[in-house]
Amino acid sequence: MTSTPPITDPTPDEKSPHARSFGLPIATALVMGNIIGGGIFLLPASVAPYGTISLVAFAVLTAGAIALALVFGRLARRHPLTGGPYVYAREAFGDFAGFLAAWSYWITTWVSNAALAVAAVGYLDVLLPVQDSTAATIAAALVLQWLPALANLAGTRYVGAVQLVATVLKFVPLLLVAVGGLFFFDSANLGPFQAGDSGAVGAISASAAILLFSYLGVESAAVSAGEVRDPERNVGRATILGTLGAAVIYLLGTLSVFGLVAHDRLVESTAPFSAAVNTMFGGSWGGTAVACMALVSMVGALNGWTLLSAQTPYAAAKDGLFPQVFTHKRRGVPTYGVLVTVVLASLLTVYNYTAGSQRVFEILVLVTTFTATVPYLLSTAAQIYFLATGRTDRVHRPRLVRDAALALIAFAFSMWLVAGSGYAAVYQGVLFLFAGVLVYAWMAARKQRG
């Protein structure tokens, strides 16, 4: 394999008053905020048809996500640079693998941003009816995308502040249901442990297919490592703390809703947390409360994902694998990366609403579940490569067995994510990756000439 030049990460813009490194609390909030978007508000109803055995699937997924988080922490300790999975893949396997990681992750971020904005409009409609008019719906979706983008363009100082506030605001009500709901818990509402005739393994696999993508975002601190203060220590800690925090919210929230809402009602519910709040306090204001929670959650997720969408192309552009315009930073943020991402997401959003069909958009969203796992697979493979080649500058030998076990578990977890995304998503995702090969050929040729 041809060796690649070392990756460096200069820190431009450090003197700008609007650029500020993330400490451990904000880095942790970034991880938690990106893992927990709006999906938690629907998860209990989505897995209820399989029975409480779905909590077992949650536990398995949590173990896999924590293993993946630990691997990212190990890799970030040795490569505390902006770009995360791109950096690890390129260091281990060369430019092409690094490009694939960057390309697939970039696709994931801007398509996911469009999906988050469209989903957020549904909750906004509860508070301010907008969906009676296509023009109003499009305008609302675009505003929900551009406000986080403007916060990013204002500088990392404001990105961190928005992320911290959004994380606190959305977790206070979520914890109210997750913890407070346990005091109103009624085991009679749980329903059967296993519903359906698919058997225990089938029920776990089926519910896991729905829950598999609940933990996307564990790489958030690693991707933004260049903006994290003392990244050798804080990236790993933030990744673990953020993943554990999200896991606690997921598990307790789902368990509480299971015990608050009767199983037959929960299966049919379109707003399970609303039903849970109504059970706890009475009245019918749960729908409005949940809509507010969901909006705060999604805007916070959009804020964090917008930053991540610019960080990976920035790292790849510095190495000549993305257009150089992506290297431009202002106030600590890759400005052109943010702008290109929000423009692409906006165009996709407009297309979704004007095409007259949700199908194309839904297929693209499913593709992101596949493209998100490509960087995971390459990162865990890079860790396995470092271990197998005995590179002591990458891995502490006394920890060899533990690190190898974690890497293998994380690799298996990533493969499970790929399998769970479905045949159609994998097929479409591979086409997206192959489209990137042409971009790589052009950029590699320019780099060679240079």
GROMACS .gro file of C-alpha atoms in nm:
model
  450
    1MET     CA    1   0.000   0.000   0.000
    2THR     CA    2   0.134   0.345  -0.090
    3SER     CA    3   0.192   0.545   0.222
    4THR     CA    4  -0.003   0.867   0.262
    5PRO     CA    5   0.146   1.190   0.391
    6PRO     CA    6   0.076   1.262   0.756
    7ILE     CA    7  -0.247   1.439   0.834
    8THR     CA    8  -0.209   1.771   1.002
    9ASP     CA    9  -0.476   1.988   1.156
   10PRO     CA   10  -0.379   2.348   1.186
   11THR     CA   11  -0.608   2.557   1.395
   12PRO     CA   12  -0.693   2.865   1.195
   13ASP     CA   13  -0.900   3.141   1.340
   14GLU     CA   14  -0.803   3.071   1.699
   15LYS     CA   15  -0.785   3.444   1.779
   16SER     CA   16  -1.139   3.511   1.662
   17PRO     CA   17  -1.365   3.592   1.958
   18HIS     CA   18  -1.633   3.383   1.788
   19ALA     CA   19  -1.418   3.068   1.772
   20ARG     CA   20  -1.395   2.865   2.087
   21SER     CA   21  -1.284   2.510   2.159
   22PHE     CA   22  -1.545   2.274   2.301
   23GLY     CA   23  -1.491   2.154   2.654
   24LEU     CA   24  -1.608   1.817   2.785
   25PRO     CA   25  -1.967   1.930   2.867
   26ILE     CA   26  -2.033   2.075   2.520
   27ALA     CA   27  -1.861   1.785   2.342
   28THR     CA   28  -2.081   1.545   2.542
   29ALA     CA   29  -2.389   1.754   2.458
   30LEU     CA   30  -2.290   1.734   2.089
   31VAL     CA   31  -2.282   1.353   2.104
   32MET     CA   32  -2.607   1.322   2.300
   33GLY     CA   33  -2.784   1.585   2.091
   34ASN     CA   34  -2.689   1.417   1.764
   35ILE     CA   35  -2.778   1.066   1.881
   36ILE     CA   36  -3.116   1.175   2.018
   37GLY     CA   37  -3.302   1.367   1.752
   38GLY     CA   38  -3.676   1.328   1.714
   39GLY     CA   39  -3.698   0.952   1.685
   40ILE     CA   40  -3.729   0.893   2.059
   41PHE     CA   41  -4.078   1.046   2.050
   42LEU     CA   42  -4.201   0.762   1.827
   43LEU     CA   43  -3.983   0.469   1.934
   44PRO     CA   44  -4.205   0.324   2.212
   45ALA     CA   45  -4.504   0.293   1.975
   46SER     CA   46  -4.284   0.159   1.694
   47VAL     CA   47  -4.156  -0.137   1.896
   48ALA     CA   48  -4.470  -0.200   2.105
   49PRO     CA   49  -4.612  -0.454   1.855
   50TYR     CA   50  -4.324  -0.689   1.939
   51GLY     CA   51  -4.386  -0.676   2.315
   52THR     CA   52  -4.151  -0.587   2.597
   53ILE     CA   53  -3.892  -0.823   2.447
   54SER     CA   54  -3.794  -0.516   2.241
   55LEU     CA   55  -3.618  -0.390   2.556
   56VAL     CA   56  -3.380  -0.685   2.515
   57ALA     CA   57  -3.301  -0.562   2.163
   58PHE     CA   58  -3.238  -0.218   2.311
   59ALA     CA   59  -2.988  -0.368   2.557
   60VAL     CA   60  -2.803  -0.552   2.278
   61LEU     CA   61  -2.789  -0.238   2.066
   62THR     CA   62  -2.666  -0.034   2.361
   63ALA     CA   63  -2.378  -0.276   2.413
   64GLY     CA   64  -2.283  -0.252   2.045
   65ALA     CA   65  -2.304   0.128   2.045
   66ILE     CA   66  -2.087   0.153   2.356
   67ALA     CA   67  -1.827  -0.077   2.196
   68LEU     CA   68  -1.828   0.149   1.889
   69ALA     CA   69  -1.797   0.456   2.112
   70LEU     CA   70  -1.498   0.301   2.292
   71VAL     CA   71  -1.327   0.230   1.960
   72PHE     CA   72  -1.378   0.591   1.849
   73GLY     CA   73  -1.235   0.706   2.181
   74ARG     CA   74  -0.923   0.491   2.130
   75LEU     CA   75  -0.876   0.612   1.774
   76ALA     CA   76  -0.931   0.977   1.867
   77ARG     CA   77  -0.671   0.952   2.143
   78ARG     CA   78  -0.404   0.876   1.880
   79HIS     CA   79  -0.551   1.095   1.604
   80PRO     CA   80  -0.717   1.395   1.774
   81LEU     CA   81  -0.791   1.566   1.442
   82THR     CA   82  -1.099   1.706   1.272
   83GLY     CA   83  -1.255   1.448   1.043
   84GLY     CA   84  -1.279   1.144   1.270
   85PRO     CA   85  -1.356   0.835   1.058
   86TYR     CA   86  -1.200   0.998   0.751
   87VAL     CA   87  -0.873   1.045   0.936
   88TYR     CA   88  -0.863   0.688   1.067
   89ALA     CA   89  -0.954   0.526   0.734
   90ARG     CA   90  -0.700   0.730   0.540
   91GLU     CA   91  -0.421   0.665   0.789
   92ALA     CA   92  -0.483   0.290   0.779
   93PHE     CA   93  -0.578   0.225   0.417
   94GLY     CA   94  -0.481   0.528   0.212
   95ASP     CA   95  -0.651   0.808   0.023
   96PHE     CA   96  -0.926   0.608  -0.143
   97ALA     CA   97  -1.060   0.459   0.180
   98GLY     CA   98  -1.040   0.800   0.344
   99PHE     CA   99  -1.234   0.955   0.059
  100LEU     CA  100  -1.507   0.689   0.078
  101ALA     CA  101  -1.544   0.756   0.451
  102ALA     CA  102  -1.567   1.132   0.394
  103TRP     CA  103  -1.799   1.103   0.093
  104SER     CA  104  -2.045   0.863   0.255
  105TYR     CA  105  -2.050   1.058   0.581
  106TRP     CA  106  -2.114   1.383   0.395
  107ILE     CA  107  -2.410   1.229   0.210
  108THR     CA  108  -2.547   1.107   0.542
  109THR     CA  109  -2.532   1.449   0.705
  110TRP     CA  110  -2.706   1.665   0.446
  111VAL     CA  111  -2.978   1.413   0.359
  112SER     CA  112  -3.041   1.356   0.731
  113ASN     CA  113  -3.068   1.732   0.783
  114ALA     CA  114  -3.341   1.747   0.521
  115ALA     CA  115  -3.520   1.456   0.690
  116LEU     CA  116  -3.498   1.620   1.033
  117ALA     CA  117  -3.641   1.946   0.901
  118VAL     CA  118  -3.932   1.769   0.729
  119ALA     CA  119  -4.008   1.571   1.045
  120ALA     CA  120  -3.986   1.885   1.259
  121VAL     CA  121  -4.251   2.054   1.044
  122GLY     CA  122  -4.495   1.781   1.149
  123TYR     CA  123  -4.448   1.877   1.515
  124LEU     CA  124  -4.454   2.250   1.435
  125ASP     CA  125  -4.796   2.198   1.279
  126VAL     CA  126  -4.934   2.106   1.621
  127LEU     CA  127  -4.833   2.449   1.754
  128LEU     CA  128  -4.875   2.659   1.441
  129PRO     CA  129  -5.076   2.504   1.157
  130VAL     CA  130  -4.863   2.530   0.843
  131GLN     CA  131  -4.935   2.212   0.652
  132ASP     CA  132  -5.255   2.340   0.494
  133SER     CA  133  -5.035   2.534   0.253
  134THR     CA  134  -4.747   2.383   0.055
  135ALA     CA  135  -4.570   2.719   0.041
  136ALA     CA  136  -4.598   2.764   0.419
  137THR     CA  137  -4.476   2.408   0.478
  138ILE     CA  138  -4.171   2.460   0.257
  139ALA     CA  139  -4.096   2.796   0.422
  140ALA     CA  140  -4.117   2.640   0.769
  141ALA     CA  141  -3.886   2.352   0.674
  142LEU     CA  142  -3.632   2.591   0.524
  143VAL     CA  143  -3.638   2.817   0.830
  144LEU     CA  144  -3.577   2.514   1.053
  145GLN     CA  145  -3.270   2.429   0.844
  146TRP     CA  146  -3.126   2.777   0.803
  147LEU     CA  147  -3.150   2.890   1.166
  148PRO     CA  148  -2.901   2.621   1.283
  149ALA     CA  149  -2.686   2.696   0.977
  150LEU     CA  150  -2.673   3.066   1.074
  151ALA     CA  151  -2.578   2.968   1.428
  152ASN     CA  152  -2.292   2.765   1.280
  153LEU     CA  153  -2.180   3.051   1.056
  154ALA     CA  154  -2.172   3.277   1.362
  155GLY     CA  155  -1.887   3.065   1.501
  156THR     CA  156  -1.810   2.760   1.713
  157ARG     CA  157  -1.874   2.969   2.024
  158TYR     CA  158  -2.242   2.997   1.927
  159VAL     CA  159  -2.264   2.638   1.800
  160GLY     CA  160  -2.158   2.514   2.142
  161ALA     CA  161  -2.394   2.748   2.324
  162VAL     CA  162  -2.695   2.647   2.112
  163GLN     CA  163  -2.609   2.278   2.148
  164LEU     CA  164  -2.576   2.297   2.526
  165VAL     CA  165  -2.901   2.492   2.572
  166ALA     CA  166  -3.093   2.266   2.331
  167THR     CA  167  -2.962   1.953   2.502
  168VAL     CA  168  -3.064   2.079   2.848
  169LEU     CA  169  -3.407   2.196   2.732
  170LYS     CA  170  -3.495   1.873   2.560
  171PHE     CA  171  -3.361   1.640   2.830
  172VAL     CA  172  -3.550   1.805   3.116
  173PRO     CA  173  -3.894   1.697   2.984
  174LEU     CA  174  -3.757   1.366   2.855
  175LEU     CA  175  -3.621   1.288   3.201
  176LEU     CA  176  -3.957   1.390   3.347
  177VAL     CA  177  -4.120   1.103   3.157
  178ALA     CA  178  -3.823   0.864   3.180
  179VAL     CA  179  -3.777   0.900   3.558
  180GLY     CA  180  -4.102   1.056   3.680
  181GLY     CA  181  -4.303   0.808   3.478
  182LEU     CA  182  -4.163   0.523   3.687
  183PHE     CA  183  -4.365   0.654   3.986
  184PHE     CA  184  -4.686   0.610   3.784
  185PHE     CA  185  -4.574   0.278   3.638
  186ASP     CA  186  -4.843   0.011   3.610
  187SER     CA  187  -4.720  -0.335   3.514
  188ALA     CA  188  -5.071  -0.421   3.386
  189ASN     CA  189  -5.005  -0.190   3.091
  190LEU     CA  190  -4.698  -0.380   2.972
  191GLY     CA  191  -4.881  -0.634   2.762
  192PRO     CA  192  -4.714  -0.960   2.656
  193PHE     CA  193  -4.340  -1.012   2.682
  194GLN     CA  194  -4.341  -1.146   2.327
  195ALA     CA  195  -4.616  -1.055   2.082
  196GLY     CA  196  -4.660  -1.233   1.751
  197ASP     CA  197  -4.555  -1.576   1.629
  198SER     CA  198  -4.200  -1.503   1.510
  199GLY     CA  199  -4.028  -1.652   1.814
  200ALA     CA  200  -3.793  -1.480   2.058
  201VAL     CA  201  -3.503  -1.442   1.814
  202GLY     CA  202  -3.733  -1.319   1.539
  203ALA     CA  203  -3.898  -1.065   1.770
  204ILE     CA  204  -3.562  -0.931   1.887
  205SER     CA  205  -3.434  -0.904   1.530
  206ALA     CA  206  -3.751  -0.738   1.405
  207SER     CA  207  -3.758  -0.478   1.683
  208ALA     CA  208  -3.383  -0.426   1.647
  209ALA     CA  209  -3.433  -0.343   1.278
  210ILE     CA  210  -3.641  -0.044   1.393
  211LEU     CA  211  -3.406   0.054   1.674
  212LEU     CA  212  -3.077  -0.003   1.494
  213PHE     CA  213  -3.031   0.356   1.388
  214SER     CA  214  -3.116   0.512   1.721
  215TYR     CA  215  -2.745   0.537   1.803
  216LEU     CA  216  -2.619   0.702   1.485
  217GLY     CA  217  -2.412   0.998   1.600
  218VAL     CA  218  -2.172   0.825   1.840
  219GLU     CA  219  -1.888   0.956   1.621
  220SER     CA  220  -1.983   1.323   1.669
  221ALA     CA  221  -1.702   1.421   1.906
  222ALA     CA  222  -1.444   1.232   1.698
  223VAL     CA  223  -1.550   1.413   1.380
  224SER     CA  224  -1.509   1.751   1.555
  225ALA     CA  225  -1.193   1.652   1.745
  226GLY     CA  226  -1.003   1.951   1.607
  227GLU     CA  227  -1.247   2.184   1.785
  228VAL     CA  228  -1.246   1.991   2.116
  229ARG     CA  229  -1.022   2.114   2.396
  230ASP     CA  230  -0.763   1.852   2.502
  231PRO     CA  231  -0.903   1.604   2.244
  232GLU     CA  232  -0.676   1.314   2.351
  233ARG     CA  233  -0.875   1.295   2.674
  234ASN     CA  234  -1.205   1.469   2.607
  235VAL     CA  235  -1.311   1.307   2.277
  236GLY     CA  236  -1.313   0.958   2.427
  237ARG     CA  237  -1.482   1.075   2.745
  238ALA     CA  238  -1.747   1.276   2.561
  239THR     CA  239  -1.818   0.984   2.328
  240ILE     CA  240  -1.870   0.741   2.615
  241LEU     CA  241  -2.065   0.982   2.836
  242GLY     CA  242  -2.284   1.096   2.547
  243THR     CA  243  -2.361   0.741   2.436
  244LEU     CA  244  -2.435   0.626   2.790
  245GLY     CA  245  -2.656   0.929   2.852
  246ALA     CA  246  -2.852   0.864   2.534
  247ALA     CA  247  -2.885   0.495   2.624
  248VAL     CA  248  -3.026   0.578   2.968
  249ILE     CA  249  -3.281   0.817   2.816
  250TYR     CA  250  -3.382   0.565   2.551
  251LEU     CA  251  -3.420   0.270   2.786
  252LEU     CA  252  -3.592   0.451   3.075
  253GLY     CA  253  -3.814   0.653   2.842
  254THR     CA  254  -3.932   0.346   2.652
  255LEU     CA  255  -3.984   0.147   2.972
  256SER     CA  256  -4.183   0.430   3.134
  257VAL     CA  257  -4.410   0.472   2.832
  258PHE     CA  258  -4.466   0.094   2.825
  259GLY     CA  259  -4.583   0.113   3.187
  260LEU     CA  260  -4.792   0.429   3.148
  261VAL     CA  261  -4.989   0.354   2.832
  262ALA     CA  262  -5.193   0.037   2.789
  263HIS     CA  263  -5.038  -0.193   2.529
  264ASP     CA  264  -5.336  -0.194   2.294
  265ARG     CA  265  -5.346   0.188   2.297
  266LEU     CA  266  -4.969   0.220   2.258
  267VAL     CA  267  -4.961   0.003   1.947
  268GLU     CA  268  -5.200   0.246   1.775
  269SER     CA  269  -5.052   0.567   1.917
  270THR     CA  270  -4.889   0.830   1.695
  271ALA     CA  271  -4.769   1.033   1.995
  272PRO     CA  272  -4.672   0.788   2.273
  273PHE     CA  273  -4.500   1.046   2.494
  274SER     CA  274  -4.808   1.266   2.471
  275ALA     CA  275  -5.023   0.977   2.590
  276ALA     CA  276  -4.776   0.912   2.873
  277VAL     CA  277  -4.785   1.274   2.991
  278ASN     CA  278  -5.164   1.272   2.982
  279THR     CA  279  -5.162   0.961   3.202
  280MET     CA  280  -4.922   1.120   3.450
  281PHE     CA  281  -5.090   1.457   3.491
  282GLY     CA  282  -5.430   1.427   3.323
  283GLY     CA  283  -5.569   1.674   3.072
  284SER     CA  284  -5.496   1.691   2.702
  285TRP     CA  285  -5.197   1.923   2.690
  286GLY     CA  286  -4.952   1.637   2.630
  287GLY     CA  287  -4.962   1.681   2.252
  288THR     CA  288  -4.851   2.044   2.275
  289ALA     CA  289  -4.581   1.962   2.529
  290VAL     CA  290  -4.443   1.678   2.319
  291ALA     CA  291  -4.448   1.896   2.007
  292CYS     CA  292  -4.235   2.156   2.188
  293MET     CA  293  -3.996   1.886   2.307
  294ALA     CA  294  -3.963   1.739   1.962
  295LEU     CA  295  -3.896   2.078   1.804
  296VAL     CA  296  -3.624   2.163   2.055
  297SER     CA  297  -3.476   1.816   2.009
  298MET     CA  298  -3.470   1.839   1.631
  299VAL     CA  299  -3.334   2.194   1.616
  300GLY     CA  300  -3.055   2.088   1.852
  301ALA     CA  301  -2.982   1.786   1.634
  302LEU     CA  302  -2.983   2.004   1.322
  303ASN     CA  303  -2.738   2.241   1.491
  304GLY     CA  304  -2.494   1.960   1.568
  305TRP     CA  305  -2.533   1.775   1.238
  306THR     CA  306  -2.479   2.098   1.043
  307LEU     CA  307  -2.138   2.137   1.208
  308LEU     CA  308  -2.049   1.774   1.143
  309SER     CA  309  -2.156   1.806   0.779
  310ALA     CA  310  -1.881   2.062   0.724
  311GLN     CA  311  -1.604   1.902   0.932
  312THR     CA  312  -1.540   1.586   0.728
  313PRO     CA  313  -1.520   1.762   0.387
  314TYR     CA  314  -1.291   2.017   0.554
  315ALA     CA  315  -1.049   1.747   0.664
  316ALA     CA  316  -1.060   1.574   0.324
  317ALA     CA  317  -1.013   1.903   0.136
  318LYS     CA  318  -0.696   1.979   0.331
  319ASP     CA  319  -0.553   1.656   0.190
  320GLY     CA  320  -0.663   1.736  -0.165
  321LEU     CA  321  -0.947   1.484  -0.175
  322PHE     CA  322  -1.231   1.738  -0.173
  323PRO     CA  323  -1.241   2.078  -0.349
  324GLN     CA  324  -1.018   2.331  -0.173
  325VAL     CA  325  -1.307   2.568  -0.113
  326PHE     CA  326  -1.411   2.339   0.175
  327THR     CA  327  -1.091   2.432   0.366
  328HIS     CA  328  -1.204   2.790   0.420
  329LYS     CA  329  -1.271   2.857   0.788
  330ARG     CA  330  -1.421   3.161   0.951
  331ARG     CA  331  -1.480   3.194   1.323
  332GLY     CA  332  -1.369   2.835   1.368
  333VAL     CA  333  -1.631   2.692   1.127
  334PRO     CA  334  -1.579   2.564   0.768
  335THR     CA  335  -1.817   2.818   0.617
  336TYR     CA  336  -1.844   2.682   0.263
  337GLY     CA  337  -1.905   2.332   0.397
  338VAL     CA  338  -2.198   2.464   0.602
  339LEU     CA  339  -2.337   2.663   0.309
  340VAL     CA  340  -2.309   2.383   0.052
  341THR     CA  341  -2.467   2.137   0.294
  342VAL     CA  342  -2.764   2.357   0.386
  343VAL     CA  343  -2.824   2.446   0.018
  344LEU     CA  344  -2.827   2.077  -0.084
  345ALA     CA  345  -3.054   1.987   0.207
  346SER     CA  346  -3.285   2.278   0.118
  347LEU     CA  347  -3.308   2.170  -0.247
  348LEU     CA  348  -3.390   1.815  -0.140
  349THR     CA  349  -3.656   1.946   0.098
  350VAL     CA  350  -3.819   2.158  -0.172
  351TYR     CA  351  -3.812   1.863  -0.411
  352ASN     CA  352  -3.974   1.643  -0.150
  353TYR     CA  353  -4.268   1.877  -0.107
  354THR     CA  354  -4.315   1.966  -0.474
  355ALA     CA  355  -4.271   1.620  -0.630
  356GLY     CA  356  -4.610   1.511  -0.498
  357SER     CA  357  -4.472   1.186  -0.358
  358GLN     CA  358  -4.289   1.093  -0.040
  359ARG     CA  359  -4.137   0.781  -0.193
  360VAL     CA  360  -3.823   0.930  -0.345
  361PHE     CA  361  -3.745   1.117  -0.025
  362GLU     CA  362  -3.807   0.811   0.191
  363ILE     CA  363  -3.568   0.605  -0.022
  364LEU     CA  364  -3.299   0.872   0.014
  365VAL     CA  365  -3.348   0.878   0.391
  366LEU     CA  366  -3.311   0.499   0.403
  367VAL     CA  367  -2.990   0.536   0.203
  368THR     CA  368  -2.844   0.746   0.483
  369THR     CA  369  -2.882   0.453   0.721
  370PHE     CA  370  -2.645   0.262   0.493
  371THR     CA  371  -2.404   0.547   0.414
  372ALA     CA  372  -2.368   0.625   0.786
  373THR     CA  373  -2.233   0.279   0.854
  374VAL     CA  374  -1.957   0.293   0.588
  375PRO     CA  375  -1.739   0.522   0.805
  376TYR     CA  376  -1.814   0.300   1.106
  377LEU     CA  377  -1.695  -0.012   0.922
  378LEU     CA  378  -1.382   0.161   0.793
  379SER     CA  379  -1.300   0.304   1.137
  380THR     CA  380  -1.336  -0.028   1.318
  381ALA     CA  381  -1.140  -0.198   1.038
  382ALA     CA  382  -0.867   0.063   1.084
  383GLN     CA  383  -0.848  -0.018   1.455
  384ILE     CA  384  -0.826  -0.389   1.375
  385TYR     CA  385  -0.552  -0.310   1.121
  386PHE     CA  386  -0.351  -0.113   1.377
  387LEU     CA  387  -0.385  -0.399   1.624
  388ALA     CA  388  -0.299  -0.672   1.373
  389THR     CA  389   0.010  -0.492   1.244
  390GLY     CA  390   0.137  -0.443   1.597
  391ARG     CA  391   0.182  -0.068   1.566
  392THR     CA  392   0.264   0.020   1.923
  393ASP     CA  393   0.230   0.390   1.856
  394ARG     CA  394  -0.140   0.329   1.792
  395VAL     CA  395  -0.227   0.069   2.059
  396HIS     CA  396  -0.100  -0.005   2.408
  397ARG     CA  397   0.011  -0.368   2.409
  398PRO     CA  398  -0.123  -0.450   2.760
  399ARG     CA  399  -0.467  -0.355   2.630
  400LEU     CA  400  -0.436  -0.562   2.314
  401VAL     CA  401  -0.694  -0.828   2.399
  402ARG     CA  402  -0.950  -0.580   2.527
  403ASP     CA  403  -0.906  -0.344   2.232
  404ALA     CA  404  -0.925  -0.632   1.984
  405ALA     CA  405  -1.248  -0.760   2.140
  406LEU     CA  406  -1.401  -0.412   2.134
  407ALA     CA  407  -1.300  -0.359   1.772
  408LEU     CA  408  -1.451  -0.692   1.664
  409ILE     CA  409  -1.776  -0.623   1.853
  410ALA     CA  410  -1.795  -0.275   1.699
  411PHE     CA  411  -1.729  -0.418   1.351
  412ALA     CA  412  -2.004  -0.678   1.398
  413PHE     CA  413  -2.238  -0.404   1.523
  414SER     CA  414  -2.164  -0.197   1.212
  415MET     CA  415  -2.233  -0.495   0.989
  416TRP     CA  416  -2.564  -0.543   1.170
  417LEU     CA  417  -2.647  -0.182   1.091
  418VAL     CA  418  -2.580  -0.247   0.722
  419ALA     CA  419  -2.797  -0.560   0.722
  420GLY     CA  420  -3.077  -0.380   0.904
  421SER     CA  421  -3.093  -0.100   0.647
  422GLY     CA  422  -3.247  -0.341   0.393
  423TYR     CA  423  -3.171  -0.451   0.038
  424ALA     CA  424  -3.309  -0.139  -0.130
  425ALA     CA  425  -3.109   0.097   0.090
  426VAL     CA  426  -2.787  -0.099   0.038
  427TYR     CA  427  -2.845  -0.103  -0.339
  428GLN     CA  428  -2.911   0.271  -0.355
  429GLY     CA  429  -2.629   0.344  -0.112
  430VAL     CA  430  -2.375   0.157  -0.324
  431LEU     CA  431  -2.481   0.367  -0.623
  432PHE     CA  432  -2.414   0.682  -0.418
  433LEU     CA  433  -2.070   0.548  -0.326
  434PHE     CA  434  -1.988   0.466  -0.688
  435ALA     CA  435  -2.089   0.817  -0.792
  436GLY     CA  436  -1.824   0.937  -0.550
  437VAL     CA  437  -1.559   0.730  -0.727
  438LEU     CA  438  -1.577   0.969  -1.023
  439VAL     CA  439  -1.524   1.264  -0.788
  440TYR     CA  440  -1.227   1.086  -0.633
  441ALA     CA  441  -1.074   1.017  -0.975
  442TRP     CA  442  -1.093   1.387  -1.062
  443MET     CA  443  -0.955   1.508  -0.727
  444ALA     CA  444  -0.678   1.245  -0.721
  445ALA     CA  445  -0.569   1.347  -1.071
  446ARG     CA  446  -0.555   1.714  -0.969
  447LYS     CA  447  -0.360   1.622  -0.658
  448GLN     CA  448  -0.111   1.418  -0.862
  449ARG     CA  449  -0.058   1.706  -1.107
  450GLY     CA  450  -0.006   1.942  -0.818
   0.00000   0.00000   0.00000
